[in-house]
């Protein structure tokens, strides 16, 4: 589809990238080789093409040598395609007359044979030089950015991001699945390494969220569908019925007192360490301060038969047994996903006895047990009613373990230290920590470890083999025995304790795959959401306009979570304040002449970007929705779909030339 | 359902009660067992430590015979079950071992591709036949009988093919389906002493007696096993028990208990082949014996 016959004058530039390319590929030899290719007017090498002088070289050559095609052989287009397109337009040429060749990731970094690598670079250069002849001038389209932001998950990550954006004047929808916001942090008594009270630093933020005029806080709600693209998402949110009219309830709890049930249902917030009624508030500082009725447990909702003493007790008439789930549709321009983590299920390692021995606890249970507002008011009393004299904390339960999760969960060493301190403070028990390696990288973290050593906590290095109540001798009787190879002392030890704490690792949420699909983002092998680049784009995803923050991206502590939340908010602000985003023009369009109207493309399009014009009997592609995946192009039986930057003659010439060497 | 059956030496000798009760129970569950033609000793764990490649060849001969039939191979003895699995795995994972073994087999006119599926009857009964069928077959639930489920080490280690390596529960669930009470038994996968009772009897006996004491402490009436060597060690050395009080603890195969619950005549279950008699506790707990 070249528009008119013109003389092709191509400029070719090969980058040494310091030693990255230059030490493997013989760049001057490639320059000489390319000089002999058809249409080449300039062929040069340069140490760093991405530097200012490198870019200027291209611009100057375009002006002075009347170049009309540019090829740069350097690194990945992900890194510098934009840089060189910009250089191309600086020289006065449409930036799409440019083609990039990746001879770093695809060549010098993965080969050691210099001759073969140099030949490969020549092949790739030849293919690009041939392809670029068929390029056309294209225009980037601009998409306006809707200024509202959706945040999914209201743990500390979602809360911090919401407040940052709202304080900058942006309107935020904060959607939380549970009846209250707060996430895991709301369960903690204190936080490492400073041991500041979690509630004192979190609950003010929670109430700011609730009261902020720019934040619409939806608890007990979930996102059910996502349509559109960056700047222009249409989101459907499902509000589950609480059976309480939120605007009327003031959280006086009269209904809870009146409920005919005893407290007999597991209290999720207290990790099952206490019981609650079917009508409840998760915890005293829950936000919003609104009760919720569990329809699986409530007599009225289950059987229709109850004297409804709760409704009678409510003088504000806030209880509504007829409430139904509702769906609300909103428009936003950007999204932050901050759905957090799930703790490893300790049942999967029965040798540690959780669920078998009552006095074996998970770390989250201990967070509640030492909590001043927890089920025992902070008294460390075990399930058998006794107070422990000796406690063992076992690190790496479901972390760094071939049979469960291979990764280090990053926070467990630190929270185990914290729990060692708190348990000792609350019970005066002697504390043992069993670790494989102590991992305390972080500001003031090693110092915290040091402090615990000085406080007299015992540290035993070795992965615990089992917890058993089998007593080998009198001392062990009526105790739990921790059997471990002490790898520093060099022998197997059996240490009798009263209470065991399992430092369970952090995992991706059970429904992470569903959320991933809903928002069209990626997950790594461990199930956590994948960032666009591990170093340079840690809160971006591969879908434009959707960002991730906090423990949903990987195990991390509160400081790192908050830092990411701030970063994600800043990324949204950058888009919103730019007002619009330029879209890649790599979209597909229909050649109306040859389209037979067979409709095969319509159902194939994953973005529902194709519709049917019933009058003309032709398919129509909505450019704003098209993401340039190419599915329809390949599927069209009459070859009537063309994709910018991937036209037939461009691709086929490239393939022919790259293979010409063989 | 049909299986090739590899009894191994033990079930033809001191583990006779295991064999008779297994065959009876499988018949009741309509499972056909066809004894492997011309099988030989698996070599047990001892031979492995003397000469690995001969030991693998010895065991692989059985696998080669079984492979000619398409049925899975049932190996009730925990040691056979382990040795056969280990042989198969080494042949597959270590090409040099595989080469030597195949060459030796070929010299004897055998060929082994590596496809035989090796199964333990406990796995088959609980996971293939299913606890629902078991419950339906039970005529006399073992009500009130308190049982310590003892798995020993070999059936789940190192190859945990059907249950957890340290804390298996398959037999617990089966015993519950038979109507019995299963006691908490923290030593369920601890070693019984194995062949130490033959080489260092004081050590071996001490290890197996630890298991008996703990079962008693947990309130068990009897211990049930799935391994002939465990059965032998636990049953035979109780007179060597140290300490002030004298403890006796009847030992059973899980298949014997199934037979009892299924209402089978005791003559089919080898109930007389115990050193520590089992009938008294069954009478005391009023377990119906047909
Ligand atoms: C026992 C323990 C102790 C710890 N102690 C400390 C400490 O002392 N100091 C420290 O710095 N760090 C500590 N951490 C780490 C800390 O918990 C995390 O850094 C922090 O909670 C991460 O916050 P988040 O917002 O990313 O995730 P979360 O706290 O998990 O919050 C995620 C929120 O998203 C909601 N959600 C999930 N899925 C959806 C969905 N699909 N739709 C809507 N909402 C959804 C959840 O209900 C939840 O409210 C500890 C961790 C553990 C396990």
CSV table of N, CA and C and ligand atoms in Angstrom, one decimal, chain A residues 152-158 175-178 182-185 188 190-192 221-222 338-341 343 363-364 367 411 415 418 445 506 509 511 515 549-552 556-559 561, ligand 1:
chain,number,residue,atom,x,y,z
A,152,UNK,N,-10.1,-0.9,43.6
A,152,UNK,CA,-10.7,-2.2,44.0
A,152,UNK,C,-9.9,-2.8,45.2
A,153,UNK,N,-10.5,-2.9,46.3
A,153,UNK,CA,-9.9,-3.4,47.5
A,153,UNK,C,-9.4,-2.3,48.4
A,154,UNK,N,-10.0,-2.3,49.7
A,154,UNK,CA,-9.7,-1.2,50.6
A,154,UNK,C,-9.0,-1.6,51.8
A,155,UNK,N,-7.8,-2.3,51.5
A,155,UNK,CA,-6.8,-2.4,52.6
A,155,UNK,C,-6.0,-1.1,52.7
A,156,UNK,N,-4.9,-1.2,53.4
A,156,UNK,CA,-4.1,0.0,53.5
A,156,UNK,C,-3.7,0.6,52.1
A,157,UNK,N,-3.5,-0.3,51.2
A,157,UNK,CA,-3.1,0.1,49.8
A,157,UNK,C,-4.2,0.9,49.2
A,158,UNK,N,-5.4,0.4,49.2
A,158,UNK,CA,-6.5,1.1,48.5
A,158,UNK,C,-6.9,2.3,49.3
A,175,UNK,N,-14.1,0.4,46.1
A,175,UNK,CA,-15.0,-0.8,46.2
A,175,UNK,C,-14.3,-1.9,47.0
A,176,UNK,N,-15.0,-2.3,48.1
A,176,UNK,CA,-14.4,-3.3,49.0
A,176,UNK,C,-15.5,-4.4,49.2
A,177,UNK,N,-14.9,-5.6,49.2
A,177,UNK,CA,-15.8,-6.8,49.2
A,177,UNK,C,-16.4,-7.1,50.6
A,178,UNK,N,-15.6,-6.8,51.6
A,178,UNK,CA,-16.0,-7.1,53.0
A,178,UNK,C,-17.0,-6.0,53.5
A,182,UNK,N,-10.3,-1.6,55.5
A,182,UNK,CA,-9.2,-1.8,56.5
A,182,UNK,C,-8.3,-2.9,56.2
A,183,UNK,N,-8.8,-4.0,55.6
A,183,UNK,CA,-7.9,-5.1,55.2
A,183,UNK,C,-7.2,-5.8,56.4
A,184,UNK,N,-6.1,-6.4,56.1
A,184,UNK,CA,-5.4,-7.1,57.2
A,184,UNK,C,-4.9,-6.2,58.3
A,185,UNK,N,-4.5,-5.0,57.9
A,185,UNK,CA,-3.9,-4.1,58.9
A,185,UNK,C,-4.8,-3.8,60.1
A,188,UNK,N,-4.4,-6.0,63.2
A,188,UNK,CA,-3.1,-6.0,64.0
A,188,UNK,C,-3.2,-5.1,65.2
A,190,UNK,N,-0.1,-4.1,66.9
A,190,UNK,CA,1.0,-3.2,66.7
A,190,UNK,C,1.7,-3.5,65.4
A,191,UNK,N,2.5,-2.6,64.9
A,191,UNK,CA,3.2,-2.9,63.6
A,191,UNK,C,4.7,-2.8,63.8
A,192,UNK,N,5.4,-3.7,63.1
A,192,UNK,CA,6.9,-3.6,63.2
A,192,UNK,C,7.3,-2.4,62.3
A,221,UNK,N,-19.3,-4.9,48.3
A,221,UNK,CA,-19.6,-4.7,46.9
A,221,UNK,C,-18.4,-5.3,46.1
A,222,UNK,N,-18.7,-5.7,44.9
A,222,UNK,CA,-17.7,-6.2,44.0
A,222,UNK,C,-17.9,-5.8,42.6
A,338,UNK,N,-6.0,-3.2,44.3
A,338,UNK,CA,-5.3,-3.4,45.5
A,338,UNK,C,-6.0,-4.4,46.4
A,339,UNK,N,-6.0,-5.6,45.9
A,339,UNK,CA,-6.9,-6.6,46.5
A,339,UNK,C,-6.1,-7.5,47.6
A,340,UNK,N,-4.8,-7.2,47.7
A,340,UNK,CA,-4.1,-7.7,48.9
A,340,UNK,C,-3.8,-9.2,48.7
A,341,UNK,N,-3.6,-9.9,49.9
A,341,UNK,CA,-3.1,-11.3,49.9
A,341,UNK,C,-4.0,-12.1,50.7
A,343,UNK,N,-3.5,-15.5,53.6
A,343,UNK,CA,-2.5,-16.2,54.4
A,343,UNK,C,-2.5,-17.7,54.0
A,363,UNK,N,-0.3,-17.1,62.8
A,363,UNK,CA,0.1,-15.7,63.2
A,363,UNK,C,-1.1,-14.8,63.2
A,364,UNK,N,-2.0,-14.9,62.3
A,364,UNK,CA,-3.2,-14.0,62.3
A,364,UNK,C,-4.0,-14.2,63.5
A,367,UNK,N,-2.3,-12.3,66.2
A,367,UNK,CA,-2.6,-10.9,66.0
A,367,UNK,C,-3.9,-10.5,66.8
A,411,UNK,N,7.6,-10.8,54.9
A,411,UNK,CA,7.2,-10.1,56.2
A,411,UNK,C,7.2,-11.0,57.4
A,415,UNK,N,7.3,-10.0,61.3
A,415,UNK,CA,6.1,-10.1,62.2
A,415,UNK,C,6.3,-11.1,63.3
A,418,UNK,N,8.0,-9.3,65.9
A,418,UNK,CA,7.0,-8.5,66.6
A,418,UNK,C,6.1,-9.3,67.5
A,445,UNK,N,15.0,-2.4,60.5
A,445,UNK,CA,14.6,-3.8,60.7
A,445,UNK,C,15.6,-4.6,61.4
A,506,UNK,N,2.5,-15.6,52.7
A,506,UNK,CA,1.5,-14.8,52.0
A,506,UNK,C,1.4,-15.4,50.6
A,509,UNK,N,-4.6,-14.0,46.4
A,509,UNK,CA,-6.0,-14.3,46.8
A,509,UNK,C,-6.5,-15.5,45.9
A,511,UNK,N,-9.2,-15.8,44.4
A,511,UNK,CA,-9.9,-15.4,43.1
A,511,UNK,C,-9.0,-14.5,42.3
A,515,UNK,N,-10.1,-12.1,39.0
A,515,UNK,CA,-9.8,-10.6,38.9
A,515,UNK,C,-8.9,-10.3,37.8
A,549,UNK,N,-1.3,-2.2,43.3
A,549,UNK,CA,-0.5,-1.7,44.4
A,549,UNK,C,-0.7,-2.6,45.6
A,550,UNK,N,0.3,-2.8,46.4
A,550,UNK,CA,0.2,-3.5,47.6
A,550,UNK,C,0.5,-5.0,47.5
A,551,UNK,N,0.0,-5.8,48.4
A,551,UNK,CA,0.4,-7.2,48.5
A,551,UNK,C,-0.2,-8.0,47.4
A,552,UNK,N,-1.2,-7.5,46.6
A,552,UNK,CA,-1.7,-8.3,45.4
A,552,UNK,C,-0.6,-8.4,44.4
A,556,UNK,N,4.5,-8.1,50.7
A,556,UNK,CA,5.3,-6.9,51.1
A,556,UNK,C,4.7,-6.3,52.4
A,557,UNK,N,5.5,-5.5,53.0
A,557,UNK,CA,5.1,-4.9,54.3
A,557,UNK,C,4.3,-3.6,54.1
A,558,UNK,N,3.9,-3.0,55.2
A,558,UNK,CA,3.0,-1.8,55.0
A,558,UNK,C,3.8,-0.6,54.4
A,559,UNK,N,5.1,-0.4,54.8
A,559,UNK,CA,5.8,0.7,54.2
A,559,UNK,C,5.8,0.6,52.7
A,561,UNK,N,3.9,-1.2,50.8
A,561,UNK,CA,2.5,-1.2,50.3
A,561,UNK,C,2.1,0.3,50.1
C,1,LIG,C1,0.3,-11.9,60.6
C,1,LIG,C2,0.8,-10.7,59.8
C,1,LIG,C3,1.3,-9.6,60.5
C,1,LIG,C4,1.8,-8.5,59.8
C,1,LIG,N1,2.4,-7.5,60.5
C,1,LIG,C5,2.9,-6.4,59.8
C,1,LIG,C6,3.5,-5.3,60.5
C,1,LIG,O1,3.6,-5.3,61.7
C,1,LIG,N2,4.0,-4.3,59.8
C,1,LIG,C7,4.0,-4.3,58.4
C,1,LIG,O2,4.5,-3.4,57.8
C,1,LIG,N3,3.4,-5.3,57.7
C,1,LIG,C8,2.8,-6.3,58.4
C,1,LIG,N4,2.2,-7.3,57.7
C,1,LIG,C9,2.0,-7.2,56.2
C,1,LIG,C10,0.7,-6.4,55.9
C,1,LIG,O3,-0.4,-7.2,56.3
C,1,LIG,C11,0.6,-6.1,54.5
C,1,LIG,O4,1.7,-5.3,54.0
C,1,LIG,C12,-0.6,-5.2,54.1
C,1,LIG,O5,-1.8,-5.7,54.8
C,1,LIG,C13,-0.9,-5.2,52.7
C,1,LIG,O6,-2.0,-4.3,52.4
C,1,LIG,P1,-3.0,-4.4,51.1
C,1,LIG,O7,-3.9,-3.3,51.2
C,1,LIG,O8,-2.1,-4.6,49.9
C,1,LIG,O9,-3.7,-5.8,51.3
C,1,LIG,P2,-4.9,-6.3,52.4
C,1,LIG,O10,-4.6,-5.8,53.7
C,1,LIG,O11,-5.0,-7.8,52.1
C,1,LIG,O12,-6.2,-5.6,51.8
C,1,LIG,C14,-6.8,-6.0,50.7
C,1,LIG,C15,-8.3,-5.6,50.7
C,1,LIG,O13,-8.9,-5.9,49.4
C,1,LIG,C16,-10.1,-6.5,49.6
C,1,LIG,N5,-10.4,-7.3,48.4
C,1,LIG,C17,-9.8,-8.5,48.1
C,1,LIG,N6,-10.3,-8.9,46.9
C,1,LIG,C18,-11.2,-8.0,46.5
C,1,LIG,C19,-12.1,-8.0,45.4
C,1,LIG,N7,-12.1,-8.9,44.4
C,1,LIG,N8,-13.0,-7.0,45.3
C,1,LIG,C20,-13.1,-6.0,46.4
C,1,LIG,N9,-12.3,-6.1,47.4
C,1,LIG,C21,-11.3,-7.0,47.5
C,1,LIG,C22,-9.9,-7.3,50.9
C,1,LIG,O14,-11.2,-7.6,51.5
C,1,LIG,C23,-9.1,-6.4,51.7
C,1,LIG,O15,-9.9,-5.5,52.5
C,1,LIG,C24,1.7,-8.5,58.4
C,1,LIG,C25,1.2,-9.6,57.7
C,1,LIG,C26,0.7,-10.7,58.4
C,1,LIG,C27,0.1,-11.9,57.7
